[in-house]
Coordinates of C-alpha atoms in Angstrom, one line a residue:
X1 CA -0.2 0.2 0.3
X2 CA 2.6 2.9 1.2
X3 CA 4.5 2.2 -2.2
X4 CA 1.6 2.6 -4.2
X5 CA 1.0 5.3 -2.6
X6 CA 4.5 7.0 -3.7
X7 CA 3.5 5.9 -6.5
X8 CA 1.2 7.3 -7.2
X9 CA 2.3 11.0 -6.0
X10 CA 5.9 10.8 -8.3
X11 CA 7.6 9.8 -5.0
X12 CA 9.9 7.2 -6.3
X13 CA 12.4 7.3 -4.7
X14 CA 10.3 6.4 -1.3
X15 CA 8.3 4.0 -3.1
X16 CA 12.4 2.2 -3.9
X17 CA 13.4 2.2 0.2
X18 CA 9.9 0.9 1.2
X19 CA 10.4 -2.0 -1.7
X20 CA 14.2 -2.2 -0.1
X21 CA 12.7 -2.8 3.5
X22 CA 10.4 -5.4 2.1
X23 CA 12.8 -7.6 0.2
X24 CA 14.4 -7.7 3.3
X25 CA 11.2 -8.8 4.9
X26 CA 11.6 -11.5 2.2
X27 CA 9.1 -10.3 0.0
X28 CA 9.2 -11.1 -3.7
X29 CA 7.2 -9.8 -6.0
X30 CA 8.0 -7.7 -9.6
X31 CA 7.0 -4.3 -8.2
X32 CA 9.4 -4.4 -5.9
X33 CA 11.9 -6.2 -7.4
X34 CA 11.9 -3.7 -10.1
X35 CA 11.8 -0.9 -7.5
X36 CA 14.8 -2.2 -6.3
X37 CA 16.9 -2.8 -9.1
X38 CA 15.9 0.8 -9.7
X39 CA 16.9 1.7 -6.9
X40 CA 20.7 0.0 -6.9
X41 CA 20.9 0.9 -10.9
X42 CA 20.7 4.5 -9.1
X43 CA 23.4 3.6 -7.1
X44 CA 25.4 2.1 -10.4
X45 CA 25.7 -1.3 -8.6
X46 CA 24.3 -2.3 -11.9
X47 CA 24.7 -6.2 -11.7
X48 CA 23.3 -6.0 -7.9
X49 CA 19.9 -4.1 -10.1
X50 CA 20.3 -6.9 -12.8
X51 CA 20.0 -10.0 -10.9
X52 CA 17.2 -7.8 -8.9
X53 CA 15.1 -8.1 -12.7
X54 CA 16.1 -11.2 -13.0
X55 CA 14.7 -12.3 -9.8
X56 CA 11.3 -10.1 -10.8
X57 CA 11.8 -11.5 -14.5
X58 CA 11.0 -15.2 -13.4
X59 CA 7.8 -13.7 -11.2
X60 CA 5.9 -12.3 -13.8
X61 CA 7.9 -13.6 -18.2
X62 CA 7.7 -11.7 -20.9
X63 CA 6.7 -8.6 -18.2
X64 CA 7.9 -5.7 -20.9
X65 CA 8.5 -2.9 -17.9
X66 CA 10.6 -5.4 -16.4
X67 CA 12.5 -6.1 -19.8
X68 CA 12.4 -2.1 -20.9
X69 CA 14.7 -2.1 -17.2
X70 CA 16.3 -4.9 -18.1
X71 CA 18.4 -3.2 -21.0
X72 CA 18.8 -0.7 -19.6
X73 CA 20.5 -2.0 -16.6
X74 CA 22.8 -4.7 -19.8
X75 CA 23.4 -1.0 -20.9
X76 CA 24.9 1.0 -18.5
X77 CA 26.6 -2.0 -18.3
X78 CA 28.4 -1.5 -21.5
X79 CA 26.7 -4.9 -23.1
X80 CA 25.2 -3.4 -26.0
X81 CA 24.3 -5.7 -28.1
X82 CA 22.3 -8.1 -25.5
X83 CA 20.1 -4.5 -24.9
X84 CA 19.4 -4.0 -28.1
X85 CA 18.1 -7.7 -28.5
X86 CA 16.3 -7.4 -25.6
X87 CA 14.9 -3.8 -26.7
X88 CA 13.8 -4.9 -29.4
X89 CA 11.6 -7.8 -27.6
X90 CA 10.5 -5.3 -25.7
X91 CA 8.9 -2.5 -28.6
X92 CA 7.8 -5.2 -31.3
X93 CA 5.8 -7.0 -28.2
X94 CA 4.4 -4.2 -26.9
X95 CA 5.0 -0.8 -29.5
X96 CA 3.7 1.8 -27.5
X97 CA 6.4 1.0 -24.5
X98 CA 7.1 4.7 -25.4
X99 CA 10.4 4.5 -22.2
X100 CA 11.4 1.5 -24.3
X101 CA 12.2 3.3 -27.5
X102 CA 13.7 6.2 -26.0
X103 CA 16.2 3.2 -24.0
X104 CA 16.8 1.8 -27.8
X105 CA 18.4 5.4 -28.8
X106 CA 20.2 5.2 -26.2
X107 CA 21.7 1.8 -26.8
X108 CA 22.3 2.6 -30.8
X109 CA 24.0 6.0 -29.8
X110 CA 26.2 3.8 -28.1
X111 CA 26.3 1.6 -31.0
X112 CA 27.0 4.5 -33.3
X113 CA 24.4 4.5 -35.3
X114 CA 22.8 8.1 -35.7
X115 CA 20.2 7.3 -37.5
X116 CA 18.4 4.6 -36.2
X117 CA 19.0 5.8 -32.8
X118 CA 17.0 9.2 -34.0
X119 CA 14.4 6.7 -35.7
X120 CA 13.6 5.6 -32.0
X121 CA 14.0 8.3 -30.5
X122 CA 11.3 10.2 -32.6
X123 CA 9.6 6.9 -32.0
X124 CA 9.5 7.8 -29.0
X125 CA 8.0 10.8 -29.5
X126 CA 5.1 10.0 -31.4
X127 CA 4.2 8.6 -28.0
X128 CA 4.7 10.7 -25.6
X129 CA 5.3 14.3 -27.6
X130 CA 6.1 15.5 -23.5
X131 CA 9.9 12.9 -23.3
X132 CA 11.9 15.7 -22.8
X133 CA 15.3 13.1 -23.4
X134 CA 14.1 11.5 -26.5
X135 CA 13.8 15.8 -28.1
X136 CA 17.6 16.7 -25.9
X137 CA 18.9 13.9 -27.4
X138 CA 17.8 14.7 -31.8
X139 CA 19.0 18.6 -30.2
X140 CA 22.4 17.4 -29.3
X141 CA 22.2 15.3 -32.8
X142 CA 21.4 17.8 -34.4
X143 CA 24.2 20.7 -32.9
X144 CA 27.3 17.9 -33.6
X145 CA 26.4 18.4 -37.6
X146 CA 26.1 21.8 -37.2
X147 CA 22.1 22.1 -37.4
X148 CA 21.5 25.1 -35.8
X149 CA 18.4 25.6 -36.3
X150 CA 17.3 22.4 -35.7
X151 CA 18.7 22.0 -32.3
X152 CA 18.0 24.8 -31.1
X153 CA 14.2 24.0 -31.7
X154 CA 14.7 21.1 -30.1
X155 CA 16.4 22.1 -27.3
X156 CA 13.7 24.5 -26.5
X157 CA 11.0 22.1 -26.7
X158 CA 13.2 19.6 -24.3
X159 CA 13.5 22.9 -21.8
X160 CA 10.0 24.1 -22.8
X161 CA 9.4 20.9 -20.0
X162 CA 12.0 19.8 -18.2
X163 CA 14.7 23.1 -18.2
X164 CA 17.6 20.8 -16.8
X165 CA 17.6 18.6 -19.7
X166 CA 21.2 17.4 -20.0
X167 CA 21.3 17.0 -23.7
X168 CA 19.4 20.1 -25.3
X169 CA 21.9 22.0 -22.6
X170 CA 24.2 20.8 -24.1
X171 CA 23.5 21.1 -27.1
X172 CA 22.5 24.3 -26.5
X173 CA 26.0 24.9 -25.5
X174 CA 27.4 23.2 -27.9
X175 CA 26.9 25.9 -30.8
X176 CA 27.6 28.2 -28.5
X177 CA 31.0 26.9 -28.6
X178 CA 31.3 27.0 -31.2
X179 CA 31.1 29.7 -32.4
X180 CA 33.3 31.2 -30.3
X181 CA 31.2 32.3 -27.5
X182 CA 32.4 31.0 -24.2
X183 CA 30.4 32.8 -21.4
X184 CA 26.9 32.3 -22.9
X185 CA 28.1 28.2 -22.6
X186 CA 29.3 29.0 -18.8
X187 CA 26.0 30.2 -18.5
X188 CA 23.8 27.3 -19.2
X189 CA 26.1 24.9 -18.3
X190 CA 26.6 25.6 -14.5
X191 CA 23.2 25.6 -13.2
X192 CA 22.8 21.8 -15.1
X193 CA 25.4 21.4 -13.4
X194 CA 24.3 22.8 -10.3
X195 CA 22.0 20.5 -9.6
X196 CA 21.7 16.7 -9.3
X197 CA 22.1 14.8 -12.4
X198 CA 23.2 11.7 -13.7
X199 CA 26.9 11.0 -13.7
X200 CA 27.6 10.2 -17.7
X201 CA 25.4 13.9 -18.1
X202 CA 28.0 15.5 -15.6
X203 CA 31.6 14.2 -17.9
X204 CA 30.0 15.4 -21.2
X205 CA 28.6 18.9 -19.1
X206 CA 31.6 19.4 -17.6
X207 CA 34.2 18.8 -20.9
X208 CA 32.2 21.2 -21.6
X209 CA 32.4 23.4 -20.0
X210 CA 36.5 23.0 -19.9
X211 CA 36.1 23.8 -23.7
X212 CA 33.5 27.4 -22.5
X213 CA 36.5 28.7 -20.7
X214 CA 38.9 27.6 -23.6
X215 CA 37.5 29.7 -25.4
X216 CA 37.5 32.3 -22.9
X217 CA 41.3 31.9 -23.0
X218 CA 41.0 31.2 -18.9
X219 CA 43.2 27.9 -19.4
X220 CA 44.2 27.5 -16.1
X221 CA 40.5 26.7 -14.6
X222 CA 39.7 24.8 -18.4
X223 CA 42.2 22.2 -18.3
X224 CA 41.0 22.5 -13.6
X225 CA 37.7 21.4 -15.3
X226 CA 38.4 18.9 -18.1
X227 CA 40.3 17.1 -14.7
X228 CA 37.0 16.8 -12.8
X229 CA 35.2 15.4 -16.3
X230 CA 37.7 12.7 -16.1
X231 CA 37.6 12.3 -12.7
X232 CA 33.3 12.0 -12.7
X233 CA 33.6 9.7 -15.6
X234 CA 36.1 7.1 -13.6
X235 CA 33.8 7.0 -10.5
X236 CA 30.8 6.6 -13.0
X237 CA 32.6 3.3 -14.9
X238 CA 35.2 2.5 -12.8
X239 CA 33.9 -0.6 -12.3
X240 CA 33.4 -1.3 -15.2
X241 CA 37.3 -0.4 -16.4
X242 CA 39.2 0.1 -13.7
X243 CA 42.2 -1.6 -14.7
X244 CA 43.1 -5.3 -11.7
X245 CA 44.0 -9.0 -11.9
X246 CA 42.1 -9.9 -13.9
X247 CA 41.4 -6.3 -16.3
X248 CA 44.4 -5.5 -17.9
X249 CA 45.3 -2.4 -18.7
X250 CA 44.9 -0.8 -22.2
X251 CA 48.9 -0.2 -22.1
X252 CA 49.5 -4.0 -20.1
X253 CA 47.6 -5.3 -23.5
X254 CA 49.8 -3.1 -26.1
X255 CA 52.5 -3.8 -24.7
X256 CA 52.0 -7.6 -24.4
X257 CA 51.2 -7.7 -28.5
X258 CA 55.1 -5.2 -28.3
X259 CA 56.7 -8.3 -26.6
X260 CA 55.6 -11.1 -28.8
X261 CA 56.9 -8.6 -32.1
X262 CA 60.6 -8.6 -30.4
X263 CA 60.6 -12.2 -29.4
X264 CA 58.9 -13.5 -32.6
X265 CA 61.7 -10.6 -34.7
X266 CA 61.9 -9.7 -38.7
X267 CA 59.8 -11.1 -40.6
X268 CA 61.6 -11.7 -44.3
X269 CA 58.2 -12.5 -45.8
X270 CA 54.7 -13.9 -45.5
X271 CA 52.4 -15.6 -48.1
X272 CA 50.2 -14.5 -50.8
X273 CA 46.7 -14.2 -49.3
X274 CA 44.5 -16.2 -52.1
X275 CA 41.1 -14.0 -52.5
X276 CA 38.1 -14.5 -51.4
X277 CA 34.4 -13.2 -52.7
X278 CA 33.9 -9.3 -52.0
X279 CA 36.8 -8.1 -51.5
X280 CA 37.9 -5.2 -52.2
X281 CA 40.2 -4.3 -54.7
X282 CA 42.8 -1.6 -53.0
X283 CA 42.6 -2.0 -48.6
X284 CA 43.6 0.7 -46.5
X285 CA 43.6 0.1 -43.1
X286 CA 43.5 3.8 -41.8
X287 CA 45.5 3.8 -38.2
X288 CA 47.7 6.6 -36.0
X289 CA 45.9 7.9 -32.3
X290 CA 43.4 8.9 -32.0
X291 CA 43.5 12.9 -32.3
X292 CA 45.9 12.3 -34.8
X293 CA 43.8 13.1 -38.5
X294 CA 42.7 10.3 -39.0
X295 CA 39.3 11.4 -39.1
X296 CA 39.5 14.5 -41.9
X297 CA 42.2 12.0 -44.3
X298 CA 39.6 9.5 -44.2
X299 CA 37.2 12.0 -45.6
X300 CA 40.0 13.3 -47.6
X301 CA 39.9 10.0 -49.5
X302 CA 36.3 9.6 -49.3
X303 CA 35.8 11.8 -51.4
X304 CA 37.0 10.2 -54.6
X305 CA 35.0 7.9 -56.4
X306 CA 34.4 4.3 -55.5
X307 CA 35.7 4.6 -51.7
X308 CA 34.0 2.8 -49.1
X309 CA 35.1 4.7 -46.1
X310 CA 34.7 3.1 -42.5
X311 CA 35.0 5.3 -40.1
X312 CA 36.4 3.1 -36.8
X313 CA 33.6 0.6 -37.4
X314 CA 33.9 -3.0 -35.2
X315 CA 34.8 -4.6 -38.7
X316 CA 37.8 -7.4 -37.3
X317 CA 35.2 -9.3 -34.1
X318 CA 36.1 -13.2 -35.7
X319 CA 39.4 -11.9 -36.0
X320 CA 40.1 -10.7 -31.9
X321 CA 37.8 -13.3 -31.2
X322 CA 40.4 -15.9 -33.1
X323 CA 43.8 -14.7 -32.3
X324 CA 44.1 -12.3 -29.2
X325 CA 43.5 -13.1 -25.7
X326 CA 42.4 -10.6 -22.6
X327 CA 45.9 -9.9 -22.0
X328 CA 47.1 -9.2 -25.5
X329 CA 48.6 -12.8 -26.0
X330 CA 48.2 -13.4 -29.3
X331 CA 47.9 -17.1 -31.7
X332 CA 51.3 -18.0 -33.0
X333 CA 50.8 -16.2 -36.0
X334 CA 52.8 -18.3 -37.8
X335 CA 51.4 -21.4 -37.9
X336 CA 48.2 -20.2 -38.4
X337 CA 47.0 -23.0 -41.7
X338 CA 46.0 -21.7 -44.6
X339 CA 42.8 -22.3 -44.6
X340 CA 42.2 -20.6 -41.2
X341 CA 43.8 -17.5 -42.6
X342 CA 41.5 -18.0 -45.8
X343 CA 37.9 -18.3 -43.6
X344 CA 39.2 -15.0 -41.5
X345 CA 39.4 -12.9 -44.3
X346 CA 35.9 -14.5 -45.7
X347 CA 34.4 -13.3 -42.5
X348 CA 36.2 -9.5 -42.5
X349 CA 34.8 -9.3 -46.0
X350 CA 31.4 -10.2 -45.3
X351 CA 31.3 -8.3 -42.4
X352 CA 32.7 -5.2 -44.1
X353 CA 29.8 -5.9 -46.7
X354 CA 27.0 -6.2 -43.4
X355 CA 28.6 -2.4 -42.4
X356 CA 29.3 -0.4 -45.6
X357 CA 27.5 -2.7 -48.8
X358 CA 29.2 -4.4 -51.3
X359 CA 33.1 -3.0 -52.2
X360 CA 34.2 -5.1 -54.8
X361 CA 36.1 -3.5 -57.6
X362 CA 36.4 -0.8 -54.6
X363 CA 38.9 0.5 -52.4
X364 CA 37.7 -0.2 -48.7
X365 CA 39.2 2.6 -46.0
X366 CA 38.9 1.3 -42.3
X367 CA 39.5 3.2 -40.7
X368 CA 40.6 2.9 -36.7
X369 CA 43.7 4.6 -34.0
X370 CA 43.1 1.7 -32.0
X371 CA 44.4 -1.2 -35.5
X372 CA 47.7 -0.2 -35.5
X373 CA 47.2 -2.7 -31.9
X374 CA 46.4 -5.4 -34.7
X375 CA 49.2 -5.1 -37.0
X376 CA 51.2 -8.7 -36.5
X377 CA 48.2 -10.3 -37.3
X378 CA 46.3 -7.8 -39.8
X379 CA 50.1 -8.3 -42.1
X380 CA 49.4 -12.1 -41.8
X381 CA 45.9 -12.0 -42.8
X382 CA 46.1 -9.2 -45.8
X383 CA 49.7 -8.9 -45.9
X384 CA 48.2 -7.4 -49.2
X385 CA 46.8 -4.2 -47.5
X386 CA 47.9 -0.8 -47.7
X387 CA 48.6 0.5 -43.9
X388 CA 48.5 4.9 -43.6
X389 CA 49.9 5.7 -40.4
X390 CA 48.7 9.7 -39.1
X391 CA 51.4 11.2 -36.6
X392 CA 50.9 14.3 -35.2
X393 CA 52.1 16.8 -32.8
X394 CA 52.1 13.6 -29.1
X395 CA 51.6 17.3 -27.5
X396 CA 49.1 17.9 -28.5
X397 CA 47.5 14.7 -29.2
X398 CA 48.2 14.0 -25.9
X399 CA 45.8 16.5 -24.3
X400 CA 42.9 16.1 -27.3
X401 CA 42.7 13.0 -25.7
X402 CA 42.3 14.2 -22.2
X403 CA 39.7 17.3 -23.2
X404 CA 37.4 15.2 -25.3
X405 CA 34.4 13.0 -23.7
X406 CA 34.9 9.7 -25.4
X407 CA 32.9 6.6 -25.4
X408 CA 33.2 4.8 -23.0
X409 CA 36.5 2.1 -22.8
X410 CA 39.3 0.6 -21.6
X411 CA 41.0 3.0 -23.8
X412 CA 39.3 6.3 -22.2
X413 CA 39.7 4.8 -19.0
X414 CA 44.0 5.2 -19.7
X415 CA 42.7 8.9 -20.6
X416 CA 41.1 10.1 -18.2
X417 CA 44.8 10.3 -16.5
X418 CA 47.1 13.0 -18.3
X419 CA 50.2 10.7 -17.7
X420 CA 48.7 7.3 -18.0
X421 CA 47.4 9.0 -21.0
X422 CA 50.7 10.2 -22.5
X423 CA 52.8 6.0 -21.1
X424 CA 49.6 5.0 -23.3
X425 CA 50.1 7.1 -26.3
X426 CA 53.7 6.4 -25.7
X427 CA 53.4 2.3 -26.0
X428 CA 51.1 2.3 -29.2
X429 CA 54.3 4.1 -30.8
X430 CA 56.1 1.6 -29.5
X431 CA 54.4 -0.9 -31.2
X432 CA 53.6 0.8 -34.4
X433 CA 57.4 1.0 -35.2
X434 CA 58.7 -2.2 -34.0
X435 CA 55.9 -3.6 -36.1
X436 CA 57.4 -1.2 -39.8
X437 CA 60.4 -2.2 -38.9
X438 CA 59.8 -5.9 -38.4
X439 CA 56.4 -6.6 -40.8
X440 CA 57.1 -6.7 -44.7
X441 CA 54.1 -5.2 -45.2
X442 CA 53.5 -1.6 -47.5
X443 CA 53.3 1.4 -44.8
X444 CA 53.1 5.1 -45.4
X445 CA 53.0 8.0 -42.6
X446 CA 51.2 10.9 -42.8
X447 CA 52.3 14.1 -40.9
X448 CA 49.2 16.7 -39.5
X449 CA 51.6 19.7 -39.9
X450 CA 52.3 19.2 -43.3
X451 CA 48.7 18.3 -45.0
X452 CA 47.1 21.3 -42.8
X453 CA 50.0 23.3 -44.5
X454 CA 50.8 21.5 -47.9
X455 CA 47.7 19.8 -48.9
X456 CA 47.7 18.8 -52.4
X457 CA 51.1 17.4 -52.2
X458 CA 50.7 15.5 -49.1
X459 CA 47.5 14.1 -50.4
X460 CA 48.8 13.6 -54.1
X461 CA 51.8 11.3 -52.0
X462 CA 49.6 8.7 -50.6
X463 CA 46.9 8.9 -53.2
X464 CA 50.4 7.2 -55.2
X465 CA 51.0 5.2 -52.1
X466 CA 47.3 4.0 -52.5
X467 CA 47.1 3.5 -56.0
X468 CA 44.5 6.4 -56.6
X469 CA 43.7 9.0 -58.9
X470 CA 44.0 12.5 -58.6
X471 CA 41.0 14.3 -58.2
X472 CA 39.9 18.1 -57.3
X473 CA 36.7 16.6 -55.2
X474 CA 40.3 15.2 -52.2
X475 CA 40.0 19.3 -51.1
X476 CA 35.7 18.8 -50.4
X477 CA 36.9 17.3 -48.1
X478 CA 34.1 18.4 -45.4
X479 CA 31.5 18.4 -48.4
X480 CA 32.0 15.3 -47.5
X481 CA 32.0 15.0 -43.9
X482 CA 28.7 17.1 -44.1
X483 CA 27.5 14.3 -46.2
X484 CA 28.4 10.9 -44.5
X485 CA 27.8 12.0 -41.7
X486 CA 30.7 11.8 -38.9
X487 CA 30.5 10.0 -35.8
X488 CA 34.9 10.4 -34.0
X489 CA 34.8 13.2 -31.9
X490 CA 35.9 15.3 -35.0
X491 CA 33.4 15.7 -36.7
X492 CA 33.1 19.2 -35.7
X493 CA 36.4 20.6 -37.0
X494 CA 36.4 18.2 -40.7
X495 CA 33.2 20.0 -41.0
X496 CA 34.9 22.9 -40.9
X497 CA 36.9 22.5 -43.9
X498 CA 40.6 22.6 -43.4
X499 CA 42.6 24.5 -40.7
X500 CA 45.6 24.0 -39.0
X501 CA 44.2 22.9 -35.8
X502 CA 48.1 22.5 -34.2
X503 CA 49.9 24.3 -31.4
X504 CA 47.1 24.3 -28.4
X505 CA 49.5 22.8 -26.9
X506 CA 51.6 25.4 -26.2
X507 CA 48.7 27.1 -23.7
X508 CA 48.9 24.4 -22.2
X509 CA 52.0 24.5 -21.6
X510 CA 52.3 24.6 -17.7
X511 CA 49.7 21.5 -17.3
X512 CA 51.7 19.8 -19.5
X513 CA 54.8 20.2 -18.3
X514 CA 55.5 16.7 -16.3
X515 CA 54.0 14.3 -18.7
X516 CA 56.4 16.4 -21.2
X517 CA 59.2 13.2 -20.1
X518 CA 57.0 10.6 -21.4
X519 CA 56.5 12.2 -25.4
X520 CA 59.6 13.5 -25.8
X521 CA 61.1 11.3 -28.0
X522 CA 58.1 11.5 -29.8
X523 CA 58.2 15.3 -29.9
X524 CA 61.5 15.1 -31.9
X525 CA 60.0 13.6 -34.5
X526 CA 56.6 14.3 -34.5
X527 CA 56.5 18.0 -33.2
X528 CA 56.1 21.0 -35.5
X529 CA 58.0 23.7 -35.7

């Protein structure tokens, strides 16, 4: 009775506390378990919430409210594929379940399926036009695409319903920051941060506030705010991402792969790869490091005819499962049978077709900065592939990684601490260098500073390496980015066209000073004048 009264008056916290008390007395009912799970979820104990929801589902099989809650908890644990599978069933069973459509949008966003996510948010709004979070998410996406008028309209509608709607507030802050109006962005974000806001929204708002302070040249405050954002990120994802005995740090993972490359020694030759159905005529892996310019180069290349570019899509799932352990231990790559290699190639090209459509007879650019971690494996499976390595001043790269709100993952955890970010950068660069020394595949380096100051000769050299004819469309990459959409942290920059974003580190030289000794060897090689 008390639970019903609390829910009727909108006091969900009190209802959840009453449910927890009932559970302690041994009373188990679907509603009690669902409310108790909500309380655990709000506390960040997603595992306990999941267990309670599964117990509720046993008592009420097929209950769409419980299943929708399970989908939300799975998302917060990072199990996106499992979450979308459940949520798809929920909306198929109960198409009028607006909360499930909203949660489905969140999951699709996490999977970087922005168009599908937008469709899900719009479906939620057809059921409940006053669903402010759905309006906020659509506003946020529009702002990131540079659609100012549409973003403002959606954000205003969301904020008229909920003046503290976080995604809508962040959307307006993005627009203000892009207009170099840091003061307006700051004025939008301060009240949001002063209130109660979910951890992931707090991280995002703090990141944008740091950007707003940067726009006002308040660099000391900006850096401190980005540090607060990273602390917020760690607090939100510690249980899921913090390295431990059963979860190696991403840097340790990279080091383990490099150790195996060094143990194997130089590889003088690799057997040619037998062709498989659906493969591209020209195959390019574009890698380097996040914030090094890979998104820029990808859109340059995607501007040419018959080039299919895949932006940070997970094309190597089958390869990872077959050859790579969670600690970075690889299978004996030189003992792989021709049949095994052919099966892995076939699985790769089938997945490429699913993600980007047919590529036979075309050029495929598979862009993922972290594919450099898998260079020893990629060389064996795709010995005829071309590998393009982006290089940029490490001070700009590490600073940019530290100040960005990345999708949660083991690398994002590394970026949330400045020293660990520098050590991580060093680890990946050392691995790539070892692979370039020891693997007989085709490598080509592109320097960001030369790309933005000597665009045509730099791109001509790259096109010659790949085997592409020159086209003036290469210089229209900003139009390409707008048409195809950009899903990385570089989306706002690439849409603006060519500009030199280097040298930002100089304004933060004091804050970067502790990690400069770690970066020194790479500054000597790739630091801009």
